[in-house]
């Protein structure tokens, strides 16, 4: 039977996870979350994440490379935020073609510098090599309190599901210029006990399934509650468009009430929408339409330019 | 005036260094060494390094990808060793083409797993994306005692210069299968006070200049002392062939005597050769031939397949 692209990716990820799934001294969170976490002294952990952007896949050949630099940093900040951490340092590896390497590098560096500065990240190293296509890979180092690290795997039956901002339509430029939800993450970690969190990089259909699978509990999403970005035509686009980089997170009922109250009083740093509930009645993700029809949401999604 | 390729690279590196050259909290060693160092608690620092390998530049399109996986890890282990540290964790970002991604990934992962295991490195995360060419970028996290971190910048007038192993000819396969000098680094750091160290990734001509420049002191190398790999034809090849991944380091005279004595008694883990001396009489690197002729060694080198 022919595999779909996504199946190959899932198979490879499973293989990689199994290969390196070993007892690692000091490791708090390993492969399979938004970032790895390694114990530091006391109640502190270091968070590590890597995100690679490739020409013709994540950005166009003649893209504005300041935006590519921005995105390269923003994607990793989003991962650190999704773990409930604070980004600190970055190493940036860059592959540059023979043609106009200076022009590309200058714009990349300008975008990286500006975005890193905005989120308190210091670039402390990296690598620069020749390549036939432009490649930018960011390795980010963050910090978090060990007992406040938010994984994908902690959602429980009865928890409520929320998302920040709105979903879909990032292909029209927002996938390059988006601002990661670091402030929202800081706010949420400060006031609530988040049971799970993920950043929506591959679309809510794919990423909600990741939370459901890691937490071993089902997820019920209400179709008419999904916040859609302006111009988005229908639920399908909001579900399957990738690169929203919004946060999806779960909290226990008492925290859900607290959060809704804060949102009502406009005390949250951004829009936060209640979209569903975790349940032990099934596994995976299901969506209830306004007419009561229930459909299964499979772990499918796509990335732009693929 | 037309730039050479290497000049463009040096210009870009200078631009990047200047852009991100800022006061960074906790930073012990920043951009411009084999790895960055960030203060941990007590006398410990974390070392961070990134090394990107790109198809058609660092390996051939139809390379044995187990070897590419080996090299990806080995290059970063070499960087951590060159700082006097111990490698601990790695994140691996991989760009895979649509054609046979499983075959490539399986071999890459096998090579990575074996090499990481051999040097005590645990793979704890990474990224996997689609790409038109194969790209492997390794981020490695190491540890060192803060007062034993060896930089490029600590060589002083009168220090003696040594290299491990032999130089040149790595293009015949050794650039893929080499074993990084971690054991030698551990030995040297244990018994000696190394004043500077670098791993020879771009050839001794280029890399010795990096030490001389960072240390702001001249380097005199004796041509007839340079240890040449079997099959290497003449000094030029030993000087300019890249990817030896041997260690070049400097020690004060009393440690030089101690090391020569240990080498004579075959107590060092590998061949260690005295090749020259640091001097304040000039800047840069000069080589003395057997006939007494002195030539300036410019910071030039090349990488394979470029």
Coordinates of C-alpha atoms in Angstrom, one line a residue:
Chain A
X1 CA 0.0 0.0 0.0
X2 CA 1.3 3.4 -0.9
X3 CA 2.2 5.7 1.9
X4 CA 1.1 9.3 2.0
X5 CA 3.9 11.9 2.5
X6 CA 2.7 12.4 6.0
X7 CA 2.8 8.7 6.8
X8 CA 6.4 8.5 5.8
X9 CA 7.1 11.5 8.1
X10 CA 5.3 9.8 11.0
X11 CA 7.1 6.5 10.3
X12 CA 10.4 8.2 10.3
X13 CA 9.7 10.2 13.4
X14 CA 8.6 6.9 15.2
X15 CA 11.8 5.2 14.0
X16 CA 14.0 8.1 15.2
X17 CA 12.1 8.2 18.5
X18 CA 12.6 4.4 19.0
X19 CA 16.3 4.6 18.0
X20 CA 17.2 7.3 20.5
X21 CA 14.7 6.3 23.2
X22 CA 17.2 5.4 25.9
X23 CA 17.8 6.4 29.5
X24 CA 19.6 9.7 29.3
X25 CA 21.1 11.2 32.4
X26 CA 19.6 14.5 33.2
X27 CA 16.9 14.4 30.5
X28 CA 13.5 15.7 31.7
X29 CA 11.8 15.8 28.3
X30 CA 13.2 13.9 25.3
X31 CA 12.3 13.5 21.6
X32 CA 8.6 14.1 20.7
X33 CA 7.8 17.5 22.3
X34 CA 8.2 21.1 21.2
X35 CA 11.6 21.2 22.9
X36 CA 13.9 18.8 24.9
X37 CA 14.4 19.6 28.6
X38 CA 17.6 18.9 30.5
X39 CA 17.8 19.3 34.3
X40 CA 19.9 22.1 35.5
X41 CA 20.6 22.8 39.2
X42 CA 17.7 23.3 41.7
X43 CA 14.3 23.7 40.0
X44 CA 15.6 24.9 36.7
X45 CA 15.7 23.1 33.3
X46 CA 17.3 24.1 30.0
X47 CA 15.1 23.8 27.0
X48 CA 16.6 23.0 23.6
X49 CA 14.9 23.2 20.2
X50 CA 16.0 23.1 16.5
X51 CA 14.0 24.4 13.5
X52 CA 15.2 24.2 10.0
X53 CA 13.9 26.4 7.1
X54 CA 14.7 25.4 3.5
X55 CA 14.4 27.4 0.3
X56 CA 11.4 26.4 -1.9
X57 CA 9.8 24.6 1.1
X58 CA 9.5 27.2 3.8
X59 CA 10.2 30.3 1.8
X60 CA 10.6 31.3 -1.9
X61 CA 14.0 31.6 -3.7
X62 CA 13.7 35.4 -3.9
X63 CA 12.0 36.0 -0.6
X64 CA 12.8 39.0 1.5
X65 CA 15.5 37.5 3.6
X66 CA 14.9 39.8 6.5
X67 CA 11.5 38.1 6.9
X68 CA 13.2 34.6 6.6
X69 CA 15.6 35.7 9.4
X70 CA 12.6 36.8 11.4
X71 CA 10.8 33.6 10.9
X72 CA 13.8 31.4 11.7
X73 CA 14.0 32.9 15.2
X74 CA 10.3 33.3 15.7
X75 CA 9.6 29.6 15.0
X76 CA 12.1 28.5 17.8
X77 CA 10.8 31.2 20.2
X78 CA 7.3 29.7 19.6
X79 CA 8.6 26.2 20.5
X80 CA 10.2 27.5 23.8
X81 CA 7.0 29.4 24.6
X82 CA 5.0 26.2 23.9
X83 CA 7.0 24.5 26.7
X84 CA 6.3 27.3 29.1
X85 CA 9.9 28.6 29.0
X86 CA 11.8 31.8 28.3
X87 CA 14.2 31.8 25.3
X88 CA 17.8 32.9 26.1
X89 CA 20.4 32.0 23.4
X90 CA 20.5 30.9 19.8
X91 CA 23.0 29.4 17.4
X92 CA 22.3 29.9 13.8
X93 CA 23.5 27.6 11.0
X94 CA 23.2 29.1 7.5
X95 CA 23.8 27.5 4.1
X96 CA 24.4 30.2 1.4
X97 CA 24.6 29.8 -2.4
X98 CA 27.6 31.1 -4.4
X99 CA 25.4 33.8 -6.0
X100 CA 25.0 36.9 -3.8
X101 CA 25.9 35.3 -0.5
X102 CA 26.6 38.8 1.0
X103 CA 23.2 40.2 0.1
X104 CA 21.3 37.2 1.5
X105 CA 23.5 37.0 4.6
X106 CA 23.1 40.8 5.4
X107 CA 19.3 40.6 5.2
X108 CA 19.1 37.3 7.1
X109 CA 21.3 38.7 9.9
X110 CA 19.2 41.9 10.0
X111 CA 16.0 39.9 10.4
X112 CA 17.6 37.5 12.9
X113 CA 19.0 40.4 15.0
X114 CA 15.7 42.3 15.1
X115 CA 13.6 39.3 16.0
X116 CA 16.1 38.0 18.5
X117 CA 16.3 41.4 20.2
X118 CA 12.5 41.6 20.4
X119 CA 12.3 38.3 22.3
X120 CA 15.4 38.7 24.5
X121 CA 17.4 36.1 22.6
X122 CA 21.2 36.5 22.2
X123 CA 22.9 34.9 19.2
X124 CA 26.1 33.3 20.5
X125 CA 27.3 31.1 17.7
X126 CA 26.5 29.0 14.6
X127 CA 27.9 27.8 11.3
X128 CA 28.1 29.2 7.8
X129 CA 28.6 26.9 4.8
X130 CA 28.2 26.9 1.1
X131 CA 25.0 25.3 -0.3
X132 CA 23.1 25.2 -3.6
X133 CA 20.0 26.4 -1.8
X134 CA 19.5 28.7 1.2
X135 CA 19.1 26.8 4.5
X136 CA 18.7 28.4 7.9
X137 CA 18.7 26.2 11.0
X138 CA 18.2 27.8 14.4
X139 CA 19.1 26.0 17.7
X140 CA 17.5 27.8 20.6
X141 CA 18.3 27.5 24.3
X142 CA 15.6 28.4 26.8
X143 CA 15.0 28.1 30.5
X144 CA 12.0 27.1 32.6
X145 CA 11.2 26.2 36.1
X146 CA 11.1 22.4 36.2
X147 CA 7.7 22.2 37.8
X148 CA 6.3 24.6 35.3
X149 CA 7.5 22.9 32.1
X150 CA 4.4 22.2 30.0
X151 CA 4.4 19.1 27.8
X152 CA 2.1 17.7 25.2
X153 CA 1.4 14.7 27.3
X154 CA -0.3 16.1 30.5
X155 CA -3.9 16.7 29.3
X156 CA -6.5 14.7 31.3
X157 CA -10.1 13.7 30.9
X158 CA -12.3 16.7 31.6
X159 CA -9.7 19.3 30.9
X160 CA -10.8 22.3 28.7
X161 CA -9.0 23.2 25.4
X162 CA -8.1 26.7 24.4
X163 CA -6.3 28.4 21.5
X164 CA -4.7 31.8 21.3
X165 CA -5.4 34.1 18.3
X166 CA -7.1 32.9 15.2
X167 CA -6.5 30.0 12.8
X168 CA -5.9 29.6 9.0
X169 CA -4.7 31.7 6.1
X170 CA -1.1 32.2 7.2
X171 CA 0.1 31.4 3.7
X172 CA -0.8 35.0 2.7
X173 CA 2.4 36.2 4.4
X174 CA 1.7 35.8 8.1
X175 CA 3.7 32.5 8.1
X176 CA 6.8 34.6 7.6
X177 CA 6.0 37.7 9.7
X178 CA 4.1 36.1 12.6
X179 CA 4.9 37.1 16.2
X180 CA 5.4 34.1 18.5
X181 CA 3.1 33.9 21.5
X182 CA 5.8 34.3 24.2
X183 CA 3.9 37.0 26.1
X184 CA 0.7 34.9 26.1
X185 CA 2.7 31.8 27.3
X186 CA 4.3 33.9 30.1
X187 CA 0.9 35.1 31.2
X188 CA -0.7 31.6 31.1
X189 CA 2.2 29.9 33.0
X190 CA 2.0 32.6 35.6
X191 CA -1.7 32.5 36.3
X192 CA -2.8 29.0 35.4
X193 CA -1.7 25.4 35.8
X194 CA -1.5 24.4 32.2
X195 CA -1.8 20.6 31.8
X196 CA -0.6 20.5 28.2
X197 CA 0.5 22.9 25.4
X198 CA 1.7 22.8 21.8
X199 CA 2.3 25.5 19.2
X200 CA 0.3 25.1 16.0
X201 CA 3.0 24.7 13.4
X202 CA 1.4 22.0 11.2
X203 CA -2.3 23.0 11.5
X204 CA -4.6 22.3 14.4
X205 CA -5.8 19.0 12.8
X206 CA -2.2 17.6 13.0
X207 CA -1.2 19.2 16.2
X208 CA -4.3 18.5 18.2
X209 CA -3.8 14.8 17.4
X210 CA -0.2 15.1 18.8
X211 CA -1.6 16.3 22.1
X212 CA -4.3 13.6 22.2
X213 CA -1.8 10.9 21.4
X214 CA 0.8 12.1 23.8
X215 CA -1.8 12.5 26.6
X216 CA -3.6 9.2 25.7
X217 CA -6.9 10.8 25.9
X218 CA -9.5 12.0 23.4
X219 CA -10.2 15.5 22.3
X220 CA -13.6 17.0 21.4
X221 CA -13.5 20.2 19.4
X222 CA -16.6 22.3 18.7
X223 CA -16.6 23.5 15.1
X224 CA -18.4 26.7 15.7
X225 CA -16.0 27.8 18.4
X226 CA -12.9 27.6 16.2
X227 CA -11.6 31.2 15.9
X228 CA -11.0 31.8 12.2
X229 CA -8.6 34.4 10.8
X230 CA -10.1 37.1 8.5
X231 CA -10.5 35.9 5.0
X232 CA -10.5 32.2 5.9
X233 CA -13.2 30.3 4.1
X234 CA -14.6 27.6 6.2
X235 CA -13.4 25.2 8.9
X236 CA -11.3 23.1 6.6
X237 CA -8.8 25.9 6.0
X238 CA -8.7 26.7 9.7
X239 CA -8.0 23.0 10.5
X240 CA -5.5 22.2 7.9
X241 CA -3.6 25.4 7.1
X242 CA -0.2 25.1 8.8
X243 CA 2.1 27.7 10.4
X244 CA -0.4 29.5 12.5
X245 CA 2.0 29.4 15.4
X246 CA -0.8 29.9 17.9
X247 CA -0.8 28.1 21.2
X248 CA -3.2 25.2 21.9
X249 CA -3.3 24.4 25.6
X250 CA -5.5 22.6 28.2
X251 CA -6.4 23.4 31.8
X252 CA -8.5 21.8 34.5
X253 CA -12.1 23.1 34.8
X254 CA -11.4 25.5 37.7
X255 CA -8.6 27.1 35.6
X256 CA -10.9 27.2 32.6
X257 CA -13.4 29.3 34.5
X258 CA -10.6 31.6 35.8
X259 CA -9.3 32.0 32.2
X260 CA -12.7 32.7 30.7
X261 CA -13.2 35.4 33.4
X262 CA -9.9 37.0 32.7
X263 CA -10.6 36.9 28.9
X264 CA -14.0 38.5 29.5
X265 CA -12.3 41.3 31.4
X266 CA -9.8 41.7 28.6
X267 CA -6.9 40.9 31.0
X268 CA -5.3 38.3 28.7
X269 CA -2.5 39.6 26.4
X270 CA -4.3 38.2 23.3
X271 CA -7.5 36.6 22.3
X272 CA -8.0 33.2 24.0
X273 CA -10.8 31.0 22.8
X274 CA -12.3 28.0 24.5
X275 CA -12.7 25.3 21.7
X276 CA -13.4 22.0 23.3
X277 CA -12.8 19.4 26.0
X278 CA -10.7 16.4 26.7
X279 CA -12.5 13.1 27.1
X280 CA -11.7 9.5 28.0
X281 CA -14.7 8.3 25.9
X282 CA -12.5 7.9 22.8
X283 CA -9.0 8.4 21.5
X284 CA -7.9 10.8 18.9
X285 CA -9.6 14.1 17.9
X286 CA -13.3 14.5 17.0
X287 CA -15.2 17.6 15.9
X288 CA -18.8 18.4 16.7
X289 CA -20.6 20.5 14.0
X290 CA -23.4 23.0 14.8
X291 CA -25.9 20.4 13.6
X292 CA -24.5 17.8 16.1
X293 CA -22.7 15.7 13.4
X294 CA -19.4 14.3 14.7
X295 CA -16.4 13.8 12.4
X296 CA -13.0 12.3 13.2
X297 CA -10.1 14.8 12.6
X298 CA -7.1 12.8 11.3
X299 CA -3.5 13.8 11.9
X300 CA -3.1 15.4 8.5
X301 CA -1.8 18.7 7.5
X302 CA 0.5 20.3 5.1
X303 CA 3.3 22.8 5.1
X304 CA 3.4 25.7 2.6
X305 CA 5.2 25.2 -0.7
X306 CA 5.2 21.4 -0.3
Chain B
X1 CA 38.6 44.8 -6.6
X2 CA 37.2 41.3 -6.8
X3 CA 36.9 39.3 -3.6
X4 CA 38.1 35.8 -3.3
X5 CA 35.5 33.3 -2.0
X6 CA 37.4 33.0 1.3
X7 CA 37.5 36.8 1.6
X8 CA 33.7 36.9 1.3
X9 CA 33.5 34.3 4.1
X10 CA 35.8 36.2 6.3
X11 CA 33.9 39.5 5.6
X12 CA 30.6 37.8 6.4
X13 CA 32.0 36.3 9.6
X14 CA 33.3 39.7 10.7
X15 CA 29.9 41.3 9.9
X16 CA 28.1 38.6 11.9
X17 CA 30.5 38.9 14.9
X18 CA 30.1 42.7 14.9
X19 CA 26.3 42.4 14.7
X20 CA 25.9 40.1 17.6
X21 CA 28.9 41.4 19.6
X22 CA 27.0 42.5 22.7
X23 CA 27.1 42.1 26.4
X24 CA 25.4 38.8 26.9
X25 CA 24.4 37.7 30.4
X26 CA 26.2 34.5 31.4
X27 CA 28.2 34.3 28.2
X28 CA 31.8 33.1 28.8
X29 CA 32.9 32.5 25.2
X30 CA 30.9 34.0 22.3
X31 CA 31.0 33.9 18.5
X32 CA 34.5 33.2 17.0
X33 CA 35.7 30.1 18.8
X34 CA 35.1 26.3 18.2
X35 CA 32.0 26.5 20.5
X36 CA 30.2 29.1 22.6
X37 CA 30.4 28.7 26.4
X38 CA 27.6 29.8 28.8
X39 CA 28.1 29.9 32.6
X40 CA 26.3 27.2 34.6
X41 CA 26.4 27.1 38.4
X42 CA 29.7 26.7 40.2
X43 CA 32.8 26.1 38.1
X44 CA 30.8 24.6 35.2
X45 CA 30.1 25.9 31.7
X46 CA 27.9 24.6 28.9
X47 CA 29.5 24.5 25.5
X48 CA 27.3 24.9 22.4
X49 CA 28.4 24.3 18.8
X50 CA 26.6 23.9 15.4
X51 CA 27.9 22.2 12.3
X52 CA 26.0 22.0 9.0
X53 CA 26.8 19.4 6.3
X54 CA 25.4 19.9 2.8
X55 CA 25.0 17.6 -0.2
X56 CA 27.6 18.3 -3.0
X57 CA 29.6 20.4 -0.6
X58 CA 30.5 18.1 2.3
X59 CA 29.4 14.8 0.8
X60 CA 28.4 13.4 -2.5
X61 CA 24.8 13.0 -3.6
X62 CA 25.0 9.2 -3.4
X63 CA 27.3 9.0 -0.4
X64 CA 27.0 6.2 2.2
X65 CA 24.7 8.1 4.6
X66 CA 25.9 6.1 7.5
X67 CA 29.2 7.8 7.0
X68 CA 27.5 11.2 6.6
X69 CA 25.7 10.5 10.0
X70 CA 29.0 9.6 11.5
X71 CA 30.7 12.7 10.2
X72 CA 27.8 15.0 11.3
X73 CA 28.3 13.9 14.9
X74 CA 32.1 13.6 14.7
X75 CA 32.6 17.2 13.5
X76 CA 30.7 18.6 16.5
X77 CA 32.5 16.3 19.0
X78 CA 35.7 17.6 17.5
X79 CA 34.6 21.2 18.3
X80 CA 33.7 20.3 21.9
X81 CA 37.1 18.5 22.3
X82 CA 38.8 21.6 20.9
X83 CA 37.3 23.6 23.8
X84 CA 38.6 21.1 26.3
X85 CA 35.1 19.9 27.0
X86 CA 33.0 16.7 27.1
X87 CA 30.1 16.3 24.7
X88 CA 26.8 15.4 26.3
X89 CA 23.7 15.9 24.1
X90 CA 22.9 16.6 20.4
X91 CA 20.0 17.9 18.4
X92 CA 20.0 16.9 14.8
X93 CA 18.1 18.8 12.0
X94 CA 17.8 16.9 8.8
X95 CA 16.6 18.1 5.4
X96 CA 15.5 15.1 3.2
X97 CA 14.5 15.0 -0.5
X98 CA 11.2 13.5 -1.7
X99 CA 13.1 10.6 -3.3
X100 CA 14.0 7.8 -1.0
X101 CA 13.7 9.8 2.3
X102 CA 13.4 6.6 4.3
X103 CA 16.5 5.0 2.9
X104 CA 18.6 8.1 3.6
X105 CA 17.1 8.7 7.0
X106 CA 17.7 5.1 8.1
X107 CA 21.3 5.2 7.2
X108 CA 21.9 8.7 8.6
X109 CA 20.3 7.6 11.9
X110 CA 22.4 4.4 12.0
X111 CA 25.6 6.4 11.5
X112 CA 24.5 9.1 14.0
X113 CA 23.5 6.5 16.6
X114 CA 26.8 4.6 16.4
X115 CA 29.1 7.7 16.5
X116 CA 27.1 9.4 19.2
X117 CA 27.2 6.2 21.3
X118 CA 31.0 6.0 20.8
X119 CA 31.5 9.5 22.3
X120 CA 28.9 9.4 25.0
X121 CA 26.5 11.7 23.2
X122 CA 22.7 11.4 23.6
X123 CA 20.5 12.6 20.8
X124 CA 17.6 14.4 22.5
X125 CA 15.8 16.2 19.7
X126 CA 16.0 17.9 16.3
X127 CA 13.9 18.7 13.3
X128 CA 13.1 16.9 10.0
X129 CA 12.0 18.8 6.9
X130 CA 11.7 18.3 3.2
X131 CA 14.5 19.7 1.1
X132 CA 15.7 19.5 -2.5
X133 CA 19.1 18.4 -1.2
X134 CA 20.2 16.4 1.8
X135 CA 21.2 18.7 4.7
X136 CA 22.3 17.6 8.2
X137 CA 22.9 20.1 10.9
X138 CA 24.1 19.0 14.4
X139 CA 23.8 21.1 17.5
X140 CA 25.9 19.8 20.3
X141 CA 25.8 20.5 24.0
X142 CA 29.0 19.9 26.0
X143 CA 30.3 20.6 29.4
X144 CA 33.6 21.8 30.8
X145 CA 35.1 23.2 34.0
X146 CA 35.1 27.0 33.6
X147 CA 38.8 27.3 34.5
X148 CA 39.7 24.5 32.0
X149 CA 37.9 25.9 28.9
X150 CA 40.5 26.3 26.2
X151 CA 40.0 29.1 23.7
X152 CA 41.8 30.1 20.5
X153 CA 42.9 33.4 22.1
X154 CA 45.1 32.3 25.0
X155 CA 48.5 31.6 23.2
X156 CA 51.3 33.7 24.5
X157 CA 54.8 34.7 23.3
X158 CA 57.1 31.8 23.9
X159 CA 54.4 29.1 24.0
X160 CA 55.1 25.9 22.0
X161 CA 52.8 24.7 19.3
X162 CA 51.8 21.0 18.9
X163 CA 49.4 19.0 16.6
X164 CA 47.9 15.6 17.1
X165 CA 48.1 12.9 14.4
X166 CA 49.1 13.8 10.9
X167 CA 47.9 16.3 8.3
X168 CA 46.6 16.3 4.7
X169 CA 45.0 13.9 2.4
X170 CA 41.6 13.6 4.2
X171 CA 39.8 13.9 0.9
X172 CA 40.4 10.2 0.2
X173 CA 37.7 9.2 2.6
X174 CA 39.1 10.1 6.0
X175 CA 37.1 13.4 6.0
X176 CA 34.0 11.2 6.4
X177 CA 35.2 8.5 8.6
X178 CA 37.6 10.3 10.9
X179 CA 37.5 9.8 14.7
X180 CA 37.5 13.1 16.6
X181 CA 40.4 13.6 19.1
X182 CA 38.2 13.5 22.2
X183 CA 40.5 11.1 24.1
X184 CA 43.6 13.2 23.3
X185 CA 41.8 16.4 24.4
X186 CA 40.8 14.8 27.7
X187 CA 44.4 13.6 28.3
X188 CA 45.9 17.1 27.4
X189 CA 43.4 19.0 29.6
X190 CA 44.1 16.6 32.5
X191 CA 47.9 16.8 32.5
X192 CA 48.7 20.2 30.9
X193 CA 47.6 23.8 31.1
X194 CA 46.7 24.4 27.4
X195 CA 46.9 28.1 26.6
X196 CA 45.0 27.7 23.3
X197 CA 43.5 25.0 21.1
X198 CA 41.6 24.7 17.8
X199 CA 40.5 21.7 15.7
X200 CA 41.9 21.7 12.1
X201 CA 38.7 21.8 10.0
X202 CA 39.8 24.1 7.3
X203 CA 43.5 23.2 7.1
X204 CA 46.4 24.2 9.3
X205 CA 47.1 27.3 7.1
X206 CA 43.7 28.7 7.8
X207 CA 43.2 27.5 11.3
X208 CA 46.7 28.4 12.6
X209 CA 46.0 32.0 11.5
X210 CA 42.8 31.9 13.5
X211 CA 44.8 31.1 16.7
X212 CA 47.4 33.7 15.8
X213 CA 44.8 36.4 15.2
X214 CA 42.7 35.6 18.3
X215 CA 45.8 35.5 20.5
X216 CA 47.3 38.6 18.9
X217 CA 50.7 37.0 18.7
X218 CA 52.8 35.5 15.9
X219 CA 53.2 31.8 15.0
X220 CA 56.4 30.3 13.7
X221 CA 56.0 26.8 12.2
X222 CA 59.0 24.6 11.2
X223 CA 58.2 23.0 7.8
X224 CA 60.2 19.9 8.4
X225 CA 58.3 19.2 11.6
X226 CA 54.8 19.1 10.1
X227 CA 53.6 15.5 10.4
X228 CA 52.3 14.5 7.0
X229 CA 49.7 11.7 6.4
X230 CA 50.7 8.7 4.3
X231 CA 50.5 9.5 0.6
X232 CA 50.6 13.3 1.1
X233 CA 52.8 14.9 -1.5
X234 CA 54.6 17.9 0.0
X235 CA 53.9 20.6 2.6
X236 CA 51.4 22.4 0.5
X237 CA 48.9 19.6 0.7
X238 CA 49.5 19.2 4.5
X239 CA 48.9 23.0 4.9
X240 CA 45.9 23.5 2.8
X241 CA 43.9 20.3 2.7
X242 CA 41.0 20.8 5.0
X243 CA 39.1 18.4 7.3
X244 CA 42.0 16.8 9.1
X245 CA 40.1 17.3 12.4
X246 CA 43.3 17.1 14.3
X247 CA 43.9 19.4 17.3
X248 CA 46.4 22.2 17.2
X249 CA 47.3 23.6 20.7
X250 CA 49.8 25.7 22.6
X251 CA 51.5 25.2 26.0
X252 CA 54.0 27.1 28.0
X253 CA 57.7 25.9 27.8
X254 CA 57.5 23.8 31.0
X255 CA 54.4 22.0 29.8
X256 CA 56.1 21.5 26.4
X257 CA 58.9 19.6 28.0
X258 CA 56.5 17.6 30.1
X259 CA 54.5 16.7 26.9
X260 CA 57.6 15.8 24.9
X261 CA 58.7 13.5 27.7
X262 CA 55.2 11.8 27.8
X263 CA 55.2 11.4 24.0
X264 CA 58.7 9.9 24.2
X265 CA 57.5 7.3 26.7
X266 CA 54.4 6.7 24.5
X267 CA 52.1 7.8 27.2
X268 CA 50.0 10.1 25.0
X269 CA 46.8 8.6 23.5
X270 CA 48.0 9.5 20.0
X271 CA 50.9 10.9 18.1
X272 CA 51.6 14.5 19.3
X273 CA 54.2 16.6 17.3
X274 CA 56.0 19.8 18.3
X275 CA 55.7 22.0 15.2
X276 CA 56.7 25.5 16.3
X277 CA 56.6 28.4 18.7
X278 CA 54.6 31.5 19.4
X279 CA 56.4 34.8 19.0
X280 CA 55.7 38.5 19.6
X281 CA 58.3 39.4 16.8
X282 CA 55.5 39.5 14.2
X283 CA 51.8 38.9 13.7
X284 CA 50.2 36.1 11.6
X285 CA 51.8 32.8 10.7
X286 CA 55.2 32.2 9.2
X287 CA 56.9 29.0 8.2
X288 CA 60.7 28.2 8.2
X289 CA 61.9 25.8 5.6
X290 CA 64.8 23.4 6.1
X291 CA 67.0 25.8 4.2
X292 CA 66.1 28.7 6.5
X293 CA 63.8 30.5 4.0
X294 CA 60.8 32.0 5.8
X295 CA 57.4 32.3 4.1
X296 CA 54.2 33.9 5.3
X297 CA 51.3 31.4 5.6
X298 CA 48.1 33.3 4.7
X299 CA 44.7 32.4 6.1
X300 CA 43.6 30.4 3.0
X301 CA 42.2 27.0 2.7
X302 CA 39.4 25.1 1.0
X303 CA 36.8 22.6 1.8
X304 CA 36.3 19.5 -0.2
X305 CA 33.9 19.5 -3.1
X306 CA 33.8 23.3 -3.2

